[in-house]
Amino acid sequence: MKRRKLIIDCDPGVDDATALLLAFAAPDALDILGVTVVAGNTGLVQTARNARIVRQIAGRADVPVFAGCARPMVREAVDAGAFHGPSGLGTLAVFEPDAPLAEGHAVDFIVRTLRAADEAVTLAVTGPATNLALALVMDPAIAAKIDEIVMMGGARSAGGNITASAEFNVFADPHAAHVLLTAGCRVTMFGLDATYQVLSSPERVAALEAVGTDAARASAELMRFSNGIEADPGRRAGAPLHDPCTIAWLLDPSLFIVSGAKVAVETNGGLAFGHTAVEFRAGPREVNANWAVRADGAGVFALLNERLGSL
Ligand code: BDR
Ligand code: CA
């Protein structure tokens, strides 16, 4: 597999943290140029600290972390503290990381890095898409330097998780998601339809914890926290593992089935604000994204166990 150049744009966030650990554990496949953070699950100060905590757990001080936007493009800020706890990392012990943030704004870093890139760069977006959207507004020509945008966001058949029909990342900055979907880039979207097929059942969490590395234990603790909020005995074996699907896709696309669609975001307010309209009947020229329809949950967990065991 070709080693991909990658920027991870995130809002850690319990599941963002596991996504970061998975990416940090795959230096053979992923050349991580930087991690950029945005306000989303919690405020920017916390997401910037949390990304550095995760980096330290992974022992990847070589990867710079840049702070980005403190609020969405147009709408007022919303957070997901109810799902991630006050710190954003559930019950994981938070501490002041040894290494500071990199100097400069995340949006400048994205623009600068893509302009200078001699080979196309992949963007994994696991929070509200504000940073990348603003980079594309600042310099639309960088779209040509993007190999693929792999984003966690949206919902079709699953319905919403923050409103009846909207998924949190798109709801938190629908205008930014619109910019990504209309930039002419290759976009692969992991919405709730797919991530609800990757459940952190108690058995899977126990197996991950038994892997025994600091990274595996931290990830298992984050999942236990999510299970305390989102598992639904009898109906859902464990909380869905959303953001790691993006990195799992980059490491092993055979774990997913995606289908070309025209995806549009409701930005006009009202009951469906932030809803993703996913049209599989679109003609080839209208298709703007690959929409994940199936995920191999057991396979994603096997990948996590293998990779986090190597950290
Ligand atoms: C998404 O929302 C956030 O709370 C999670 O981190 C994930 O990115 C799931 O809807
Ligand atoms: Ca997230």
PDB file of C-alpha atoms and ligand atoms in Angstrom:
ATOM      1  CA  MET A   1       0.000   0.000   0.000  1.00  0.00           C
ATOM      2  CA  LYS A   2       1.240   3.479  -0.904  1.00  0.00           C
ATOM      3  CA  ARG A   3       2.052   5.651   2.141  1.00  0.00           C
ATOM      4  CA  ARG A   4      -0.490   8.472   2.127  1.00  0.00           C
ATOM      5  CA  LYS A   5       0.211  12.037   3.126  1.00  0.00           C
ATOM      6  CA  LEU A   6      -2.504  12.922   5.609  1.00  0.00           C
ATOM      7  CA  ILE A   7      -3.847  15.821   7.662  1.00  0.00           C
ATOM      8  CA  ILE A   8      -6.308  14.901  10.402  1.00  0.00           C
ATOM      9  CA  ASP A   9      -8.824  17.629  11.271  1.00  0.00           C
ATOM     10  CA  CYS A  10     -10.689  16.775  14.467  1.00  0.00           C
ATOM     11  CA  ASP A  11     -12.439  17.849  17.684  1.00  0.00           C
ATOM     12  CA  PRO A  12     -11.381  15.299  20.334  1.00  0.00           C
ATOM     13  CA  GLY A  13     -13.815  13.990  21.540  1.00  0.00           C
ATOM     14  CA  VAL A  14     -13.759  10.376  22.748  1.00  0.00           C
ATOM     15  CA  ASP A  15     -14.081   8.752  19.313  1.00  0.00           C
ATOM     16  CA  ASP A  16     -11.761  11.298  17.661  1.00  0.00           C
ATOM     17  CA  ALA A  17      -9.177  10.189  20.237  1.00  0.00           C
ATOM     18  CA  THR A  18      -9.408   6.564  19.104  1.00  0.00           C
ATOM     19  CA  ALA A  19      -9.236   7.706  15.470  1.00  0.00           C
ATOM     20  CA  LEU A  20      -6.034   9.604  16.264  1.00  0.00           C
ATOM     21  CA  LEU A  21      -4.526   6.615  18.083  1.00  0.00           C
ATOM     22  CA  LEU A  22      -5.295   4.357  15.126  1.00  0.00           C
ATOM     23  CA  ALA A  23      -3.649   6.807  12.725  1.00  0.00           C
ATOM     24  CA  PHE A  24      -0.631   7.359  14.978  1.00  0.00           C
ATOM     25  CA  ALA A  25      -0.194   3.576  15.111  1.00  0.00           C
ATOM     26  CA  ALA A  26       0.143   3.243  11.339  1.00  0.00           C
ATOM     27  CA  PRO A  27       3.347   5.080  10.353  1.00  0.00           C
ATOM     28  CA  ASP A  28       3.965   2.535   7.587  1.00  0.00           C
ATOM     29  CA  ALA A  29       0.744   3.548   5.806  1.00  0.00           C
ATOM     30  CA  LEU A  30       0.126   7.136   6.908  1.00  0.00           C
ATOM     31  CA  ASP A  31       2.531  10.059   6.737  1.00  0.00           C
ATOM     32  CA  ILE A  32       0.711  12.420   9.114  1.00  0.00           C
ATOM     33  CA  LEU A  33       1.744  15.961   8.193  1.00  0.00           C
ATOM     34  CA  GLY A  34      -0.243  17.505  11.030  1.00  0.00           C
ATOM     35  CA  VAL A  35      -3.296  17.350  13.236  1.00  0.00           C
ATOM     36  CA  THR A  36      -5.620  20.355  13.178  1.00  0.00           C
ATOM     37  CA  VAL A  37      -8.312  20.919  15.762  1.00  0.00           C
ATOM     38  CA  VAL A  38     -11.580  22.793  15.775  1.00  0.00           C
ATOM     39  CA  ALA A  39     -14.263  23.604  18.326  1.00  0.00           C
ATOM     40  CA  GLY A  40     -16.979  20.979  18.183  1.00  0.00           C
ATOM     41  CA  ASN A  41     -17.544  18.313  20.771  1.00  0.00           C
ATOM     42  CA  THR A  42     -16.100  20.784  23.248  1.00  0.00           C
ATOM     43  CA  GLY A  43     -14.375  24.168  23.074  1.00  0.00           C
ATOM     44  CA  LEU A  44     -11.195  24.841  21.127  1.00  0.00           C
ATOM     45  CA  VAL A  45      -8.972  25.107  24.217  1.00  0.00           C
ATOM     46  CA  GLN A  46      -9.992  21.594  25.263  1.00  0.00           C
ATOM     47  CA  THR A  47      -9.824  20.014  21.794  1.00  0.00           C
ATOM     48  CA  ALA A  48      -6.329  21.500  21.338  1.00  0.00           C
ATOM     49  CA  ARG A  49      -5.228  20.063  24.680  1.00  0.00           C
ATOM     50  CA  ASN A  50      -6.932  16.714  24.104  1.00  0.00           C
ATOM     51  CA  ALA A  51      -5.246  16.160  20.731  1.00  0.00           C
ATOM     52  CA  ARG A  52      -1.885  16.747  22.415  1.00  0.00           C
ATOM     53  CA  ILE A  53      -2.771  14.365  25.251  1.00  0.00           C
ATOM     54  CA  VAL A  54      -3.564  11.661  22.696  1.00  0.00           C
ATOM     55  CA  ARG A  55      -0.370  12.451  20.789  1.00  0.00           C
ATOM     56  CA  GLN A  56       1.609  12.017  24.002  1.00  0.00           C
ATOM     57  CA  ILE A  57      -0.067   8.690  24.814  1.00  0.00           C
ATOM     58  CA  ALA A  58       0.905   7.539  21.329  1.00  0.00           C
ATOM     59  CA  GLY A  59       4.482   8.835  21.655  1.00  0.00           C
ATOM     60  CA  ARG A  60       4.165  10.789  18.401  1.00  0.00           C
ATOM     61  CA  ALA A  61       5.722  14.147  19.355  1.00  0.00           C
ATOM     62  CA  ASP A  62       6.920  14.319  15.738  1.00  0.00           C
ATOM     63  CA  VAL A  63       3.381  15.232  14.559  1.00  0.00           C
ATOM     64  CA  PRO A  64       2.503  18.948  14.966  1.00  0.00           C
ATOM     65  CA  VAL A  65      -0.901  19.961  16.363  1.00  0.00           C
ATOM     66  CA  PHE A  66      -2.422  23.247  15.185  1.00  0.00           C
ATOM     67  CA  ALA A  67      -5.395  25.030  16.742  1.00  0.00           C
ATOM     68  CA  GLY A  68      -8.015  26.210  14.289  1.00  0.00           C
ATOM     69  CA  CYS A  69     -11.457  27.775  14.370  1.00  0.00           C
ATOM     70  CA  ALA A  70     -13.154  28.541  17.655  1.00  0.00           C
ATOM     71  CA  ARG A  71     -16.649  28.639  16.167  1.00  0.00           C
ATOM     72  CA  PRO A  72     -18.588  27.564  13.058  1.00  0.00           C
ATOM     73  CA  MET A  73     -18.711  29.645   9.852  1.00  0.00           C
ATOM     74  CA  VAL A  74     -22.232  31.037  10.123  1.00  0.00           C
ATOM     75  CA  ARG A  75     -24.405  29.384  12.752  1.00  0.00           C
ATOM     76  CA  GLU A  76     -24.001  29.761  16.518  1.00  0.00           C
ATOM     77  CA  ALA A  77     -21.773  27.206  18.241  1.00  0.00           C
ATOM     78  CA  VAL A  78     -23.189  23.955  19.609  1.00  0.00           C
ATOM     79  CA  ASP A  79     -21.248  21.276  21.480  1.00  0.00           C
ATOM     80  CA  ALA A  80     -21.686  17.603  22.305  1.00  0.00           C
ATOM     81  CA  GLY A  81     -20.612  17.684  25.938  1.00  0.00           C
ATOM     82  CA  ALA A  82     -23.417  15.283  26.815  1.00  0.00           C
ATOM     83  CA  PHE A  83     -21.622  12.569  24.792  1.00  0.00           C
ATOM     84  CA  HIS A  84     -18.000  13.379  25.622  1.00  0.00           C
ATOM     85  CA  GLY A  85     -18.028  14.717  29.198  1.00  0.00           C
ATOM     86  CA  PRO A  86     -16.837  18.133  30.385  1.00  0.00           C
ATOM     87  CA  SER A  87     -13.197  17.530  29.378  1.00  0.00           C
ATOM     88  CA  GLY A  88     -14.132  16.001  26.013  1.00  0.00           C
ATOM     89  CA  LEU A  89     -12.312  12.777  26.930  1.00  0.00           C
ATOM     90  CA  GLY A  90     -14.886  11.122  29.153  1.00  0.00           C
ATOM     91  CA  THR A  91     -13.310   9.656  32.287  1.00  0.00           C
ATOM     92  CA  LEU A  92      -9.770   9.536  30.885  1.00  0.00           C
ATOM     93  CA  ALA A  93      -7.323  11.370  33.165  1.00  0.00           C
ATOM     94  CA  VAL A  94      -6.514  14.695  31.514  1.00  0.00           C
ATOM     95  CA  PHE A  95      -3.185  16.441  32.076  1.00  0.00           C
ATOM     96  CA  GLU A  96      -1.239  19.332  30.612  1.00  0.00           C
ATOM     97  CA  PRO A  97       0.740  17.768  27.763  1.00  0.00           C
ATOM     98  CA  ASP A  98       4.528  18.168  27.598  1.00  0.00           C
ATOM     99  CA  ALA A  99       4.609  19.528  24.055  1.00  0.00           C
ATOM    100  CA  PRO A 100       2.895  22.786  23.070  1.00  0.00           C
ATOM    101  CA  LEU A 101       0.748  23.577  20.070  1.00  0.00           C
ATOM    102  CA  ALA A 102       2.527  24.366  16.832  1.00  0.00           C
ATOM    103  CA  GLU A 103       2.708  28.063  16.003  1.00  0.00           C
ATOM    104  CA  GLY A 104       0.156  29.500  13.618  1.00  0.00           C
ATOM    105  CA  HIS A 105      -3.478  28.884  12.723  1.00  0.00           C
ATOM    106  CA  ALA A 106      -4.728  25.506  11.472  1.00  0.00           C
ATOM    107  CA  VAL A 107      -6.326  27.069   8.376  1.00  0.00           C
ATOM    108  CA  ASP A 108      -3.005  28.688   7.406  1.00  0.00           C
ATOM    109  CA  PHE A 109      -1.258  25.356   7.953  1.00  0.00           C
ATOM    110  CA  ILE A 110      -3.723  23.536   5.674  1.00  0.00           C
ATOM    111  CA  VAL A 111      -3.440  26.160   2.916  1.00  0.00           C
ATOM    112  CA  ARG A 112       0.347  26.375   3.158  1.00  0.00           C
ATOM    113  CA  THR A 113       0.816  22.610   3.204  1.00  0.00           C
ATOM    114  CA  LEU A 114      -1.466  21.938   0.253  1.00  0.00           C
ATOM    115  CA  ARG A 115       0.017  24.743  -1.834  1.00  0.00           C
ATOM    116  CA  ALA A 116       3.493  23.344  -1.306  1.00  0.00           C
ATOM    117  CA  ALA A 117       2.538  19.690  -1.762  1.00  0.00           C
ATOM    118  CA  ASP A 118       4.260  17.887  -4.599  1.00  0.00           C
ATOM    119  CA  GLU A 119       1.922  14.931  -4.169  1.00  0.00           C
ATOM    120  CA  ALA A 120      -1.794  15.053  -3.320  1.00  0.00           C
ATOM    121  CA  VAL A 121      -2.730  15.064   0.357  1.00  0.00           C
ATOM    122  CA  THR A 122      -5.640  13.270   2.053  1.00  0.00           C
ATOM    123  CA  LEU A 123      -7.754  15.076   4.641  1.00  0.00           C
ATOM    124  CA  ALA A 124      -9.520  13.069   7.348  1.00  0.00           C
ATOM    125  CA  VAL A 125     -12.199  15.270   8.900  1.00  0.00           C
ATOM    126  CA  THR A 126     -13.768  13.958  12.097  1.00  0.00           C
ATOM    127  CA  GLY A 127     -15.306  17.133  13.507  1.00  0.00           C
ATOM    128  CA  PRO A 128     -17.297  20.070  12.155  1.00  0.00           C
ATOM    129  CA  ALA A 129     -15.644  20.884   8.810  1.00  0.00           C
ATOM    130  CA  THR A 130     -14.956  24.560   9.581  1.00  0.00           C
ATOM    131  CA  ASN A 131     -11.145  24.480   9.222  1.00  0.00           C
ATOM    132  CA  LEU A 132     -11.016  22.785   5.826  1.00  0.00           C
ATOM    133  CA  ALA A 133     -13.969  24.811   4.526  1.00  0.00           C
ATOM    134  CA  LEU A 134     -12.236  28.062   5.430  1.00  0.00           C
ATOM    135  CA  ALA A 135      -9.014  26.832   3.819  1.00  0.00           C
ATOM    136  CA  LEU A 136     -10.980  26.121   0.618  1.00  0.00           C
ATOM    137  CA  VAL A 137     -12.555  29.580   0.807  1.00  0.00           C
ATOM    138  CA  MET A 138      -9.177  31.205   1.389  1.00  0.00           C
ATOM    139  CA  ASP A 139      -7.620  29.436  -1.600  1.00  0.00           C
ATOM    140  CA  PRO A 140      -9.973  27.346  -3.788  1.00  0.00           C
ATOM    141  CA  ALA A 141      -6.969  26.188  -5.858  1.00  0.00           C
ATOM    142  CA  ILE A 142      -5.890  23.874  -3.029  1.00  0.00           C
ATOM    143  CA  ALA A 143      -8.786  21.577  -4.009  1.00  0.00           C
ATOM    144  CA  ALA A 144      -6.578  20.290  -6.818  1.00  0.00           C
ATOM    145  CA  LYS A 145      -3.981  19.197  -4.253  1.00  0.00           C
ATOM    146  CA  ILE A 146      -6.461  17.083  -2.288  1.00  0.00           C
ATOM    147  CA  ASP A 147      -6.360  13.373  -3.013  1.00  0.00           C
ATOM    148  CA  GLU A 148      -9.445  12.530  -0.953  1.00  0.00           C
ATOM    149  CA  ILE A 149     -11.525  14.060   1.815  1.00  0.00           C
ATOM    150  CA  VAL A 150     -12.588  11.282   4.175  1.00  0.00           C
ATOM    151  CA  MET A 151     -15.140  12.671   6.556  1.00  0.00           C
ATOM    152  CA  MET A 152     -17.294  11.423   9.381  1.00  0.00           C
ATOM    153  CA  GLY A 153     -20.612  13.157   8.987  1.00  0.00           C
ATOM    154  CA  GLY A 154     -24.208  12.941   7.925  1.00  0.00           C
ATOM    155  CA  ALA A 155     -26.997  10.418   8.101  1.00  0.00           C
ATOM    156  CA  ARG A 156     -29.420   8.937   5.604  1.00  0.00           C
ATOM    157  CA  SER A 157     -31.290   5.807   6.673  1.00  0.00           C
ATOM    158  CA  ALA A 158     -30.075   5.975  10.282  1.00  0.00           C
ATOM    159  CA  GLY A 159     -31.813   9.257  11.070  1.00  0.00           C
ATOM    160  CA  GLY A 160     -30.046  11.872  13.185  1.00  0.00           C
ATOM    161  CA  ASN A 161     -28.214  11.741  16.490  1.00  0.00           C
ATOM    162  CA  ILE A 162     -28.437  15.400  17.485  1.00  0.00           C
ATOM    163  CA  THR A 163     -31.821  16.213  15.932  1.00  0.00           C
ATOM    164  CA  ALA A 164     -34.361  13.906  14.338  1.00  0.00           C
ATOM    165  CA  SER A 165     -32.609  14.029  10.972  1.00  0.00           C
ATOM    166  CA  ALA A 166     -29.165  15.602  11.501  1.00  0.00           C
ATOM    167  CA  GLU A 167     -25.846  14.102  12.545  1.00  0.00           C
ATOM    168  CA  PHE A 168     -23.733  16.206  14.940  1.00  0.00           C
ATOM    169  CA  ASN A 169     -20.721  17.151  12.749  1.00  0.00           C
ATOM    170  CA  VAL A 170     -22.858  18.390   9.871  1.00  0.00           C
ATOM    171  CA  PHE A 171     -25.394  20.025  12.214  1.00  0.00           C
ATOM    172  CA  ALA A 172     -22.560  21.837  14.032  1.00  0.00           C
ATOM    173  CA  ASP A 173     -21.361  23.484  10.806  1.00  0.00           C
ATOM    174  CA  PRO A 174     -23.625  22.711   7.849  1.00  0.00           C
ATOM    175  CA  HIS A 175     -22.243  25.554   5.754  1.00  0.00           C
ATOM    176  CA  ALA A 176     -18.740  24.128   6.098  1.00  0.00           C
ATOM    177  CA  ALA A 177     -19.951  20.663   5.052  1.00  0.00           C
ATOM    178  CA  HIS A 178     -21.598  22.303   2.028  1.00  0.00           C
ATOM    179  CA  VAL A 179     -18.272  23.900   1.038  1.00  0.00           C
ATOM    180  CA  LEU A 180     -16.506  20.508   1.177  1.00  0.00           C
ATOM    181  CA  LEU A 181     -19.209  18.809  -0.864  1.00  0.00           C
ATOM    182  CA  THR A 182     -19.139  21.449  -3.591  1.00  0.00           C
ATOM    183  CA  ALA A 183     -15.366  21.913  -3.907  1.00  0.00           C
ATOM    184  CA  GLY A 184     -14.952  19.290  -6.629  1.00  0.00           C
ATOM    185  CA  CYS A 185     -12.830  16.971  -4.475  1.00  0.00           C
ATOM    186  CA  ARG A 186     -13.144  13.216  -4.098  1.00  0.00           C
ATOM    187  CA  VAL A 187     -15.172  12.867  -0.880  1.00  0.00           C
ATOM    188  CA  THR A 188     -15.840   9.679   1.068  1.00  0.00           C
ATOM    189  CA  MET A 189     -18.448  10.051   3.801  1.00  0.00           C
ATOM    190  CA  PHE A 190     -18.908   7.895   6.861  1.00  0.00           C
ATOM    191  CA  GLY A 191     -22.289   8.855   8.209  1.00  0.00           C
ATOM    192  CA  LEU A 192     -24.352   7.216  10.920  1.00  0.00           C
ATOM    193  CA  ASP A 193     -25.654   4.595   8.455  1.00  0.00           C
ATOM    194  CA  ALA A 194     -22.176   3.029   8.528  1.00  0.00           C
ATOM    195  CA  THR A 195     -20.915   3.969  11.982  1.00  0.00           C
ATOM    196  CA  TYR A 196     -23.967   2.404  13.659  1.00  0.00           C
ATOM    197  CA  GLN A 197     -22.637  -0.893  12.286  1.00  0.00           C
ATOM    198  CA  VAL A 198     -19.404  -0.513  14.302  1.00  0.00           C
ATOM    199  CA  LEU A 199     -20.469  -1.043  17.893  1.00  0.00           C
ATOM    200  CA  SER A 200     -18.153  -1.153  20.898  1.00  0.00           C
ATOM    201  CA  SER A 201     -19.760  -4.131  22.590  1.00  0.00           C
ATOM    202  CA  PRO A 202     -18.421  -4.995  26.079  1.00  0.00           C
ATOM    203  CA  GLU A 203     -16.679  -8.059  24.582  1.00  0.00           C
ATOM    204  CA  ARG A 204     -14.883  -5.961  21.976  1.00  0.00           C
ATOM    205  CA  VAL A 205     -13.874  -3.357  24.570  1.00  0.00           C
ATOM    206  CA  ALA A 206     -12.534  -6.066  26.879  1.00  0.00           C
ATOM    207  CA  ALA A 207     -10.521  -7.598  24.022  1.00  0.00           C
ATOM    208  CA  LEU A 208      -9.065  -4.189  23.167  1.00  0.00           C
ATOM    209  CA  GLU A 209      -8.141  -3.522  26.776  1.00  0.00           C
ATOM    210  CA  ALA A 210      -6.434  -6.917  26.959  1.00  0.00           C
ATOM    211  CA  VAL A 211      -4.097  -5.809  24.167  1.00  0.00           C
ATOM    212  CA  GLY A 212      -2.382  -4.068  27.047  1.00  0.00           C
ATOM    213  CA  THR A 213      -0.611  -1.048  25.556  1.00  0.00           C
ATOM    214  CA  ASP A 214      -1.275   2.440  26.980  1.00  0.00           C
ATOM    215  CA  ALA A 215      -3.037   3.351  23.734  1.00  0.00           C
ATOM    216  CA  ALA A 216      -5.286   0.279  23.779  1.00  0.00           C
ATOM    217  CA  ARG A 217      -6.178   0.784  27.441  1.00  0.00           C
ATOM    218  CA  ALA A 218      -6.951   4.469  26.899  1.00  0.00           C
ATOM    219  CA  SER A 219      -9.120   3.667  23.896  1.00  0.00           C
ATOM    220  CA  ALA A 220     -10.985   0.991  25.852  1.00  0.00           C
ATOM    221  CA  GLU A 221     -11.629   3.430  28.673  1.00  0.00           C
ATOM    222  CA  LEU A 222     -13.039   5.986  26.236  1.00  0.00           C
ATOM    223  CA  MET A 223     -15.344   3.346  24.769  1.00  0.00           C
ATOM    224  CA  ARG A 224     -16.566   2.281  28.215  1.00  0.00           C
ATOM    225  CA  PHE A 225     -17.454   5.899  28.896  1.00  0.00           C
ATOM    226  CA  SER A 226     -19.442   6.075  25.636  1.00  0.00           C
ATOM    227  CA  ASN A 227     -21.155   2.790  26.416  1.00  0.00           C
ATOM    228  CA  GLY A 228     -22.353   4.242  29.712  1.00  0.00           C
ATOM    229  CA  ILE A 229     -24.173   6.901  27.715  1.00  0.00           C
ATOM    230  CA  GLU A 230     -25.117   5.271  24.437  1.00  0.00           C
ATOM    231  CA  ALA A 231     -25.307   1.494  24.801  1.00  0.00           C
ATOM    232  CA  ASP A 232     -28.889   0.340  24.786  1.00  0.00           C
ATOM    233  CA  PRO A 233     -29.189  -3.212  26.160  1.00  0.00           C
ATOM    234  CA  GLY A 234     -31.366  -5.377  23.987  1.00  0.00           C
ATOM    235  CA  ARG A 235     -31.231  -2.938  21.089  1.00  0.00           C
ATOM    236  CA  ARG A 236     -27.643  -1.806  20.633  1.00  0.00           C
ATOM    237  CA  ALA A 237     -24.695  -3.823  21.974  1.00  0.00           C
ATOM    238  CA  GLY A 238     -22.460  -0.800  22.497  1.00  0.00           C
ATOM    239  CA  ALA A 239     -21.916   2.821  21.504  1.00  0.00           C
ATOM    240  CA  PRO A 240     -21.189   3.408  17.823  1.00  0.00           C
ATOM    241  CA  LEU A 241     -17.557   4.045  16.977  1.00  0.00           C
ATOM    242  CA  HIS A 242     -17.851   6.924  14.510  1.00  0.00           C
ATOM    243  CA  ASP A 243     -14.583   8.713  13.771  1.00  0.00           C
ATOM    244  CA  PRO A 244     -12.206   5.717  13.629  1.00  0.00           C
ATOM    245  CA  CYS A 245     -14.089   4.557  10.509  1.00  0.00           C
ATOM    246  CA  THR A 246     -12.321   7.303   8.526  1.00  0.00           C
ATOM    247  CA  ILE A 247      -8.855   6.039   9.434  1.00  0.00           C
ATOM    248  CA  ALA A 248      -9.909   2.398   9.102  1.00  0.00           C
ATOM    249  CA  TRP A 249     -10.999   3.200   5.538  1.00  0.00           C
ATOM    250  CA  LEU A 250      -7.550   4.562   4.747  1.00  0.00           C
ATOM    251  CA  LEU A 251      -5.865   1.496   6.226  1.00  0.00           C
ATOM    252  CA  ASP A 252      -8.215  -1.185   4.898  1.00  0.00           C
ATOM    253  CA  PRO A 253     -10.970  -0.088   2.493  1.00  0.00           C
ATOM    254  CA  SER A 254     -12.195  -3.684   2.210  1.00  0.00           C
ATOM    255  CA  LEU A 255     -13.871  -3.157   5.612  1.00  0.00           C
ATOM    256  CA  PHE A 256     -16.521  -0.925   3.999  1.00  0.00           C
ATOM    257  CA  ILE A 257     -18.894  -0.756   1.066  1.00  0.00           C
ATOM    258  CA  VAL A 258     -19.413   2.735  -0.359  1.00  0.00           C
ATOM    259  CA  SER A 259     -21.773   3.865  -3.080  1.00  0.00           C
ATOM    260  CA  GLY A 260     -21.644   6.978  -5.266  1.00  0.00           C
ATOM    261  CA  ALA A 261     -24.305   9.575  -4.433  1.00  0.00           C
ATOM    262  CA  LYS A 262     -25.199  13.210  -4.735  1.00  0.00           C
ATOM    263  CA  VAL A 263     -25.021  14.524  -1.176  1.00  0.00           C
ATOM    264  CA  ALA A 264     -26.420  17.937  -0.287  1.00  0.00           C
ATOM    265  CA  VAL A 265     -26.772  19.653   3.072  1.00  0.00           C
ATOM    266  CA  GLU A 266     -29.838  21.484   4.345  1.00  0.00           C
ATOM    267  CA  THR A 267     -28.500  24.913   5.330  1.00  0.00           C
ATOM    268  CA  ASN A 268     -31.763  26.836   5.369  1.00  0.00           C
ATOM    269  CA  GLY A 269     -32.675  26.273   8.986  1.00  0.00           C
ATOM    270  CA  GLY A 270     -35.874  24.728  10.252  1.00  0.00           C
ATOM    271  CA  LEU A 271     -36.522  21.216  11.442  1.00  0.00           C
ATOM    272  CA  ALA A 272     -34.142  19.573   8.970  1.00  0.00           C
ATOM    273  CA  PHE A 273     -31.226  21.989   9.522  1.00  0.00           C
ATOM    274  CA  GLY A 274     -27.988  20.055   8.976  1.00  0.00           C
ATOM    275  CA  HIS A 275     -29.700  17.088   7.304  1.00  0.00           C
ATOM    276  CA  THR A 276     -27.771  15.339   4.530  1.00  0.00           C
ATOM    277  CA  ALA A 277     -29.911  14.518   1.494  1.00  0.00           C
ATOM    278  CA  VAL A 278     -28.256  11.459  -0.082  1.00  0.00           C
ATOM    279  CA  GLU A 279     -29.455  10.666  -3.613  1.00  0.00           C
ATOM    280  CA  PHE A 280     -28.208   7.367  -5.051  1.00  0.00           C
ATOM    281  CA  ARG A 281     -30.190   7.858  -8.261  1.00  0.00           C
ATOM    282  CA  ALA A 282     -28.013  10.803  -9.322  1.00  0.00           C
ATOM    283  CA  GLY A 283     -26.377  10.731 -12.729  1.00  0.00           C
ATOM    284  CA  PRO A 284     -22.594  10.284 -12.950  1.00  0.00           C
ATOM    285  CA  ARG A 285     -22.012  14.005 -13.383  1.00  0.00           C
ATOM    286  CA  GLU A 286     -24.039  14.834 -10.261  1.00  0.00           C
ATOM    287  CA  VAL A 287     -22.316  12.368  -7.954  1.00  0.00           C
ATOM    288  CA  ASN A 288     -20.124  14.290  -5.495  1.00  0.00           C
ATOM    289  CA  ALA A 289     -19.377  11.707  -2.811  1.00  0.00           C
ATOM    290  CA  ASN A 290     -18.959   8.069  -1.978  1.00  0.00           C
ATOM    291  CA  TRP A 291     -21.408   7.286   0.801  1.00  0.00           C
ATOM    292  CA  ALA A 292     -20.571   4.440   3.182  1.00  0.00           C
ATOM    293  CA  VAL A 293     -23.443   1.968   3.356  1.00  0.00           C
ATOM    294  CA  ARG A 294     -21.840  -1.072   5.007  1.00  0.00           C
ATOM    295  CA  ALA A 295     -19.149  -1.485   7.618  1.00  0.00           C
ATOM    296  CA  ASP A 296     -17.503  -4.615   8.979  1.00  0.00           C
ATOM    297  CA  GLY A 297     -17.619  -3.851  12.708  1.00  0.00           C
ATOM    298  CA  ALA A 298     -15.659  -6.946  13.744  1.00  0.00           C
ATOM    299  CA  GLY A 299     -13.045  -6.120  11.136  1.00  0.00           C
ATOM    300  CA  VAL A 300     -12.654  -2.534  12.375  1.00  0.00           C
ATOM    301  CA  PHE A 301     -12.092  -3.835  15.917  1.00  0.00           C
ATOM    302  CA  ALA A 302      -9.588  -6.440  14.709  1.00  0.00           C
ATOM    303  CA  LEU A 303      -7.698  -3.627  12.975  1.00  0.00           C
ATOM    304  CA  LEU A 304      -7.780  -1.515  16.149  1.00  0.00           C
ATOM    305  CA  ASN A 305      -6.469  -4.390  18.268  1.00  0.00           C
ATOM    306  CA  GLU A 306      -3.663  -5.086  15.837  1.00  0.00           C
ATOM    307  CA  ARG A 307      -2.622  -1.470  15.387  1.00  0.00           C
ATOM    308  CA  LEU A 308      -2.983  -0.218  18.967  1.00  0.00           C
ATOM    309  CA  GLY A 309      -1.021  -3.271  20.063  1.00  0.00           C
ATOM    310  CA  SER A 310       1.937  -1.889  18.139  1.00  0.00           C
ATOM    311  CA  LEU A 311       2.019   1.497  19.884  1.00  0.00           C
TER     312      LEU A 311
HETATM  313  C1  BDR B   1     -19.745  12.700  15.491  1.00  0.00           C
HETATM  314  O1  BDR B   1     -20.125  13.698  16.454  1.00  0.00           O
HETATM  315  C2  BDR B   1     -19.175  13.785  17.458  1.00  0.00           C
HETATM  316  O2  BDR B   1     -19.792  13.925  18.695  1.00  0.00           O
HETATM  317  C3  BDR B   1     -18.296  12.571  17.341  1.00  0.00           C
HETATM  318  O3  BDR B   1     -16.971  12.864  17.731  1.00  0.00           O
HETATM  319  C4  BDR B   1     -18.368  12.226  15.884  1.00  0.00           C
HETATM  320  O4  BDR B   1     -17.396  12.932  15.135  1.00  0.00           O
HETATM  321  C5  BDR B   1     -20.815  11.625  15.488  1.00  0.00           C
HETATM  322  O5  BDR B   1     -22.030  12.169  15.123  1.00  0.00           O
HETATM  323 CA    CA B   2     -15.535  14.014  16.195  1.00  0.00          CA
END
